[in-house]
mmCIF file of C-alpha atoms in Angstrom:
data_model
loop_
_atom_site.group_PDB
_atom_site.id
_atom_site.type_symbol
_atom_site.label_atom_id
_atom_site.label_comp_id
_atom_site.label_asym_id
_atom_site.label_seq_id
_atom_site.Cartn_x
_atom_site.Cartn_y
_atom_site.Cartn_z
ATOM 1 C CA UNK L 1 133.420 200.220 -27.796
ATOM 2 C CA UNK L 2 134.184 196.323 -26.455
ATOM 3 C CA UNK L 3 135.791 196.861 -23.079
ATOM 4 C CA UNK L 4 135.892 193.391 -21.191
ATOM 5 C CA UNK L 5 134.643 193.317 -17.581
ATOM 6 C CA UNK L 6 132.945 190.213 -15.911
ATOM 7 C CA UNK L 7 132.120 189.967 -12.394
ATOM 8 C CA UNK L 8 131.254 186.070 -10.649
ATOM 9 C CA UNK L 9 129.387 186.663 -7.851
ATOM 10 C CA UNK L 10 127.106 184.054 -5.392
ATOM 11 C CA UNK L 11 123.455 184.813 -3.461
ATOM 12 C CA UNK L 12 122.816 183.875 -0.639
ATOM 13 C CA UNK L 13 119.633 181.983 0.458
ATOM 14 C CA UNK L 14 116.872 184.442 0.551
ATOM 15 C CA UNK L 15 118.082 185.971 -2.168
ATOM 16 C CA UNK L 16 117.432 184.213 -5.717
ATOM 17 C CA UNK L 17 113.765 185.250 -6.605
ATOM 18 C CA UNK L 18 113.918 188.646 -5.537
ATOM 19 C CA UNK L 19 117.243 189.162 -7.914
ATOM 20 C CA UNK L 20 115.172 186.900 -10.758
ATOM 21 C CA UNK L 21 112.911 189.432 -10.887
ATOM 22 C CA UNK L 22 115.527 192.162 -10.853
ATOM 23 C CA UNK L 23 117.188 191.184 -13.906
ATOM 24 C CA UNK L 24 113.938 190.242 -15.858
ATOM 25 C CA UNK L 25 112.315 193.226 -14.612
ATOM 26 C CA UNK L 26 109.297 191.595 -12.700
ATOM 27 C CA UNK L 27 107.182 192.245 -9.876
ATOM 28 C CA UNK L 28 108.446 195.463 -7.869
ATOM 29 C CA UNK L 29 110.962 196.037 -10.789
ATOM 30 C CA UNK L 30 108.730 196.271 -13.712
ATOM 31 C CA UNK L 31 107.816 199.965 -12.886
ATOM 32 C CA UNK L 32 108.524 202.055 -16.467
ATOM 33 C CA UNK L 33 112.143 203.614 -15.226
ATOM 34 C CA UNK L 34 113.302 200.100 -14.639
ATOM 35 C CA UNK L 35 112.474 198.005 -17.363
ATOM 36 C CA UNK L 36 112.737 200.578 -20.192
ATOM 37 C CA UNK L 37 116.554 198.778 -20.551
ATOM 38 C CA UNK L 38 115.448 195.605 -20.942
ATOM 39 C CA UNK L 39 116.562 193.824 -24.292
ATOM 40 C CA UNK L 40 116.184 190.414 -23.676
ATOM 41 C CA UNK L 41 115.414 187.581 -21.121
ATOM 42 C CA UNK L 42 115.608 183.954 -21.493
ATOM 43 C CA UNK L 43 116.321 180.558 -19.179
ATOM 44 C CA UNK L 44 116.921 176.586 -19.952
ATOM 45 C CA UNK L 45 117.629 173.475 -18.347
ATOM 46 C CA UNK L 46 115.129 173.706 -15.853
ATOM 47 C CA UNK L 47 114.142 171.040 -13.701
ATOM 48 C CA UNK L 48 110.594 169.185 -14.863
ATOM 49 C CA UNK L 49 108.745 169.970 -11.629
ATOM 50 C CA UNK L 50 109.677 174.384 -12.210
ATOM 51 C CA UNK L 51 107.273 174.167 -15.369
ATOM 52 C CA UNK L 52 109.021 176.141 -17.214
ATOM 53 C CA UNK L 53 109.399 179.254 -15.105
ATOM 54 C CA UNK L 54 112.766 180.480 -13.425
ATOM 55 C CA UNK L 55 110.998 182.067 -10.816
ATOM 56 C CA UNK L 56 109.820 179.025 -9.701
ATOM 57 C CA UNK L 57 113.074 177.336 -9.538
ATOM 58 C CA UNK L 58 115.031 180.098 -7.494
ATOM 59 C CA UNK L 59 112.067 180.496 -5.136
ATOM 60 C CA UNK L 60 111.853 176.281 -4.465
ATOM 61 C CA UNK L 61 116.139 177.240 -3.761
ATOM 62 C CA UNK L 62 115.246 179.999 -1.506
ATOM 63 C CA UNK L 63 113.200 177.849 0.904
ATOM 64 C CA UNK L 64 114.976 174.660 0.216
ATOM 65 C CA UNK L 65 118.785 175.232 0.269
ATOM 66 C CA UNK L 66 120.725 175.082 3.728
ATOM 67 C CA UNK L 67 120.938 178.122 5.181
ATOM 68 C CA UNK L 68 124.598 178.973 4.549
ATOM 69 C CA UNK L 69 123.909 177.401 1.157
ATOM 70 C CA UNK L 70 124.484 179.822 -2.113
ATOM 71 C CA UNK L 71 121.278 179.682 -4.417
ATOM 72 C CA UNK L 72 123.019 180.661 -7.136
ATOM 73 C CA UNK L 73 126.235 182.040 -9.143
ATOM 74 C CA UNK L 74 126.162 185.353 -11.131
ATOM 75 C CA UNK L 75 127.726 186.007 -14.313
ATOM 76 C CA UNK L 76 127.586 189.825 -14.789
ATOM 77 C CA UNK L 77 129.084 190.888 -18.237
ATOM 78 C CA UNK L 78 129.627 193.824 -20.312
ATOM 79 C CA UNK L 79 128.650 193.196 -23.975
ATOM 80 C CA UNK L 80 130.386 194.541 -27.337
ATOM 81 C CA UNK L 81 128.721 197.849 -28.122
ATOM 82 C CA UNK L 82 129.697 197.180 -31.924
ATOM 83 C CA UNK L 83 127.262 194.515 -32.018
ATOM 84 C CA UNK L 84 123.642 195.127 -32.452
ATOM 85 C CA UNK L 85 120.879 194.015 -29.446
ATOM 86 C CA UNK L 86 120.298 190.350 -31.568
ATOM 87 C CA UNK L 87 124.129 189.887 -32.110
ATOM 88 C CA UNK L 88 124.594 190.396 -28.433
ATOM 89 C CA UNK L 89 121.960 188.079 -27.297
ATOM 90 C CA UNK L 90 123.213 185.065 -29.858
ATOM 91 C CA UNK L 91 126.836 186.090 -27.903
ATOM 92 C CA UNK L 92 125.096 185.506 -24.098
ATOM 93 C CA UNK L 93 123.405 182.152 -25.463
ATOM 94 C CA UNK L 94 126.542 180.835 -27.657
ATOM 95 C CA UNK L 95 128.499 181.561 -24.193
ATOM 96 C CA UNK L 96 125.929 179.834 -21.576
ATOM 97 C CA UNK L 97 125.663 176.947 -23.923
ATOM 98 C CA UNK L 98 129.315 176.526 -23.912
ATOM 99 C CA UNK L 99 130.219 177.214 -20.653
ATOM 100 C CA UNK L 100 126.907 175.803 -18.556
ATOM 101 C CA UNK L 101 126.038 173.075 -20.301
ATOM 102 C CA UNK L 102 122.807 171.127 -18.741
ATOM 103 C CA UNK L 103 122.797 173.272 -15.486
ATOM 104 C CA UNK L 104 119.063 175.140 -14.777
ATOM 105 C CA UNK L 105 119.769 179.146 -16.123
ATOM 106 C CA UNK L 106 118.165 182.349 -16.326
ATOM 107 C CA UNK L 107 119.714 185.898 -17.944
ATOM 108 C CA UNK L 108 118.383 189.277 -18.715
ATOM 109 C CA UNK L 109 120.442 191.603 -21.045
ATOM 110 C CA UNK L 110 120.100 195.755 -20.125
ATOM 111 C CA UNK L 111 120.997 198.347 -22.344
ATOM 112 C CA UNK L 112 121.197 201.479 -19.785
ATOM 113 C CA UNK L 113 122.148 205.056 -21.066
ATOM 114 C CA UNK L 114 125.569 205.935 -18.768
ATOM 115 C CA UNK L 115 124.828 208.986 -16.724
ATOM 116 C CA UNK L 116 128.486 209.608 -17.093
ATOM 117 C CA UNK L 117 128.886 210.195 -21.137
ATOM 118 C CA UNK L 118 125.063 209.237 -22.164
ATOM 119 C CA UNK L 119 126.311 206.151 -24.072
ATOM 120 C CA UNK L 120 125.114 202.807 -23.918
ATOM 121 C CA UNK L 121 125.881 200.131 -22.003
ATOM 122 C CA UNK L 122 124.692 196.756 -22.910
ATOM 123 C CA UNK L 123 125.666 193.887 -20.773
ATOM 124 C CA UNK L 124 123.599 191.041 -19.297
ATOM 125 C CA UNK L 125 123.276 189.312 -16.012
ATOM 126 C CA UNK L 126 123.175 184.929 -16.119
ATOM 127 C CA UNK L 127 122.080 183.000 -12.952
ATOM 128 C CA UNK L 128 123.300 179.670 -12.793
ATOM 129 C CA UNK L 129 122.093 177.198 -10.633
ATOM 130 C CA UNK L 130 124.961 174.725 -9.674
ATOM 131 C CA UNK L 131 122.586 171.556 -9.285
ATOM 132 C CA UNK L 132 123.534 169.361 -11.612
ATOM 133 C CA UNK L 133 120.497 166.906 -13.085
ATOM 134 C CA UNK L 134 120.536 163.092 -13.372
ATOM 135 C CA UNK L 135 118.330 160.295 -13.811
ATOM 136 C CA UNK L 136 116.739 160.159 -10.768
ATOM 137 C CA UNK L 137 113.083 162.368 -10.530
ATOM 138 C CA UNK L 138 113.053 164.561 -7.475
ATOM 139 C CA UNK L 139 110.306 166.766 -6.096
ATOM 140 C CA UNK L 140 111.733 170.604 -5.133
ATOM 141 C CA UNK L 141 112.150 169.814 -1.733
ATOM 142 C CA UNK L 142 114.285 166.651 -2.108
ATOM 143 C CA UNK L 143 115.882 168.261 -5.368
ATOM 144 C CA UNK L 144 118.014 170.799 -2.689
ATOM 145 C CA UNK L 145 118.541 168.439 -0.334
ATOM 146 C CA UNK L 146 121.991 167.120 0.200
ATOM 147 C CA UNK L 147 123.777 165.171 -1.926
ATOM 148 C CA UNK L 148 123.575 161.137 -0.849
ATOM 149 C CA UNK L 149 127.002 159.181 -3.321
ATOM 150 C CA UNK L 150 126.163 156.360 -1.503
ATOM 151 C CA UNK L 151 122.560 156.629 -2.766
ATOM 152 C CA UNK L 152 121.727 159.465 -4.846
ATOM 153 C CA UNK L 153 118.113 158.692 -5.284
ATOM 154 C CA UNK L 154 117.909 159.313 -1.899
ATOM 155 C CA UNK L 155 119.430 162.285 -1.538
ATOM 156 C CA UNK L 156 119.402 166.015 -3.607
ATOM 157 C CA UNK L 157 120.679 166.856 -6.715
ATOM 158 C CA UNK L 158 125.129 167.145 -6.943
ATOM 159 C CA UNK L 159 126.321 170.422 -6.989
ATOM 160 C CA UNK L 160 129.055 170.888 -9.364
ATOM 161 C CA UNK L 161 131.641 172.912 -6.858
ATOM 162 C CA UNK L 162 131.203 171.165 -3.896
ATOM 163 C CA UNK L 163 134.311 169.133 -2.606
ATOM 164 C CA UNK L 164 136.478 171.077 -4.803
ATOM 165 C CA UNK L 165 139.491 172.992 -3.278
ATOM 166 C CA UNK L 166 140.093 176.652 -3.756
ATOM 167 C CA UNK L 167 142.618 176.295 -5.691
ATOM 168 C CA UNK L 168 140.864 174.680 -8.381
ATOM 169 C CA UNK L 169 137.567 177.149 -8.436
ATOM 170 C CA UNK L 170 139.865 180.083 -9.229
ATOM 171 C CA UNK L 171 141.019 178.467 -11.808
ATOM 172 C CA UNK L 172 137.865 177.978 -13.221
ATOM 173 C CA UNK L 173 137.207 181.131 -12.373
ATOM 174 C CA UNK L 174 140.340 182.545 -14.662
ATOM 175 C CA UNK L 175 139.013 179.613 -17.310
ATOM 176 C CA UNK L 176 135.181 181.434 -17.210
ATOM 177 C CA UNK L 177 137.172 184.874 -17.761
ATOM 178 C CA UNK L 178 139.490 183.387 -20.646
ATOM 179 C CA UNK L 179 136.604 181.819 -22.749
ATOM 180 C CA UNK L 180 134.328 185.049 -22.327
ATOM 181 C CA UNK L 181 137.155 186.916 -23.922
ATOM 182 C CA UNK L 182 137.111 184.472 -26.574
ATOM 183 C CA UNK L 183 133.479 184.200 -27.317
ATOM 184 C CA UNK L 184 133.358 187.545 -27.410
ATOM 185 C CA UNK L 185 135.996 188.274 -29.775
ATOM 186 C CA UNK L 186 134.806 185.636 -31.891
ATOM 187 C CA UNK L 187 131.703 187.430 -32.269
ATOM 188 C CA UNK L 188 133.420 190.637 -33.198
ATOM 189 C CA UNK L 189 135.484 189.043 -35.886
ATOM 190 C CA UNK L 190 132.111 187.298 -37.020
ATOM 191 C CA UNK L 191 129.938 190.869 -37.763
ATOM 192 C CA UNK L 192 133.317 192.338 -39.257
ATOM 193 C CA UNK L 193 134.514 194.360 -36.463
ATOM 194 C CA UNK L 194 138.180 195.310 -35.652
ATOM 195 C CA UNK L 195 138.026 195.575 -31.728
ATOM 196 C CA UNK L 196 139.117 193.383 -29.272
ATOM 197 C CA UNK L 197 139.527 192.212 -26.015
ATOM 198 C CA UNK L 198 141.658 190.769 -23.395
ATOM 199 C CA UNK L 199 140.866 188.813 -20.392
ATOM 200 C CA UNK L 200 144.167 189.411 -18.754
ATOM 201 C CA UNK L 201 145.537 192.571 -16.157
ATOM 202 C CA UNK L 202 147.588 195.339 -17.151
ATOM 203 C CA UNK L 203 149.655 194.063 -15.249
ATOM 204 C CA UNK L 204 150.150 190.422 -17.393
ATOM 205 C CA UNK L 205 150.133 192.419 -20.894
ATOM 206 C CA UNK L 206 152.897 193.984 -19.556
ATOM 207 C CA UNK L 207 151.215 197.371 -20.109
ATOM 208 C CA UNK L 208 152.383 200.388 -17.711
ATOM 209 C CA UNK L 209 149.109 202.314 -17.858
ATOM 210 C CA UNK L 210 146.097 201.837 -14.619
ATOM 211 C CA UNK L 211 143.697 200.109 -15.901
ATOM 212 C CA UNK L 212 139.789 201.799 -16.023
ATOM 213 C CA UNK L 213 138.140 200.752 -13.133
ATOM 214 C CA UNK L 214 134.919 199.462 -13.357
ATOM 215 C CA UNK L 215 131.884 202.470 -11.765
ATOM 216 C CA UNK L 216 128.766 200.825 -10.267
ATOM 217 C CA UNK L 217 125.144 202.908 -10.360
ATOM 218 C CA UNK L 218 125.931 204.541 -6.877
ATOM 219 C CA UNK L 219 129.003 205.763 -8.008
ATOM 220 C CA UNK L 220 127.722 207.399 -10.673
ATOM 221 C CA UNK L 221 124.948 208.935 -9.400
ATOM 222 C CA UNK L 222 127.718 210.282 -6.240
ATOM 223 C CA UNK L 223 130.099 211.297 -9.239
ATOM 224 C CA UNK L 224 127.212 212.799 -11.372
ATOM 225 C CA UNK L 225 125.965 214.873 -7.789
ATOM 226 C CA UNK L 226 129.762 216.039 -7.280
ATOM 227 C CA UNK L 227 130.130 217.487 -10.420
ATOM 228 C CA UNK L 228 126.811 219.631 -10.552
ATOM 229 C CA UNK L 229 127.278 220.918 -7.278
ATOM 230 C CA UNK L 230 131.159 222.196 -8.377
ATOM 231 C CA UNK L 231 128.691 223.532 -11.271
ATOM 232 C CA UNK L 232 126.357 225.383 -9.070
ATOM 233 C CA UNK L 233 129.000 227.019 -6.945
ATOM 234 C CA UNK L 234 130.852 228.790 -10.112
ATOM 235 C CA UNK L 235 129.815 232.404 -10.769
ATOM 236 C CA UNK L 236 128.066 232.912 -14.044
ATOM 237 C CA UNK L 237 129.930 232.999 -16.891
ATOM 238 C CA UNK L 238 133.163 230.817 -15.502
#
């Protein structure tokens, strides 16, 4: 059933083309128990001298961002399971066009089978990159360099949150979390389906019941362990 979680996370620099190929299920992560959840991949807005491949563009920020630089921003999201595998993907690229407009992207949508119930559970990963293109041409090392206002031929390609206060990227933050809601329920009312979702706490609905938290792999598999050793300890027939 729709259930709304998203989770906005940054990498750090080192980190961008080994998680590329996690999400597309590349390289060390295309072995069959991997990539069997793999729906679909897809990327835009890249800069000219990347040639069309994402890789290329987080490795260039790997070795080219400062070194307490962030190489890129995560959008982690879990998709409607009322909509079908092409319904879901339209949803992700509806979304990143809306909310990313001209910034270099990459996502990957996985449809796992939950240890924990055996149902599916489609959702998709989207790497931003926060360098924001202009008219100037830039080779990869100048295109991570630091931004020059003064002279921005000079320097590296603007990214889009630096200089702004805290204040102001958690509320884009809360923004990001608002219009998923509403792309996604758009969808749902789209392909005919009744469910729906909410961006906001318990807490803000003004609802008195915990809200589900959220169970990462390791979890699972620790929850999944617990529960057959309490099964192998019971006598037979309890």
């Amino acid at each position: 059933m729709a259930s709304f979680h998203i989770t906005i996370k940054t990498g750090k620099k080192g980190s961008a083309a080994r998680h590329s190929s996690y999400i597309a299920r590349e390289g060390q992560y295309a072995r069959d128990d991997k990539s069997a959840d793999l729906i679909a991949t897809g990327h835009g807005n890249l800069p000219l001298w990347a040639n069309g491949s994402p890789r290329a563009l987080w490795s260039a920020a790997d070795k080219f961002e400062r070194s307490n630089a962030a190489t890129y921003r995560e959008y982690e999201v879990a998709l409607p399971g009322e909509l079908t595998a092409d319904q879901n993907n339209e949803l992700v690229n509806s979304y990143i066009e809306e909310s990313f407009r001209g910034k270099p992207y990459q996502y990957a949508i996985h449809c796992p089978t939950a240890a924990l119930g055996g149902v599916p559970q489609p959702h998709a990963h989207i790497m931003i990159s926060e360098r924001l293109e202009d008219q100037y041409d830039r080779e990869a090392a100048q295109y991570f360099r630091r931004y020059n206002p003064a002279h921005p031929e000079r320097g590296g390609c603007r990214k889009d949150n630096c200089g702004r206060p805290r204040g102001v990227l958690g509320a884009e933050a809360t923004m990001r979390r608002k219009h998923w809601a509403g792309k996604q329920n758009e969808f749902l009312e789209r392909f005919g389906h009744a469910a729906r979702v909410d961006h906001r706490s318990h807490q803000e609905r003004g609802l008195a019941a915990a809200p589900g938290r959220h169970l990462g792999q390791a979890a699972v598999r620790t929850l999944t362990q617990e529960a057959k050793a309490s099964d192998a300890k019971r006598p037979d027939g309890v």
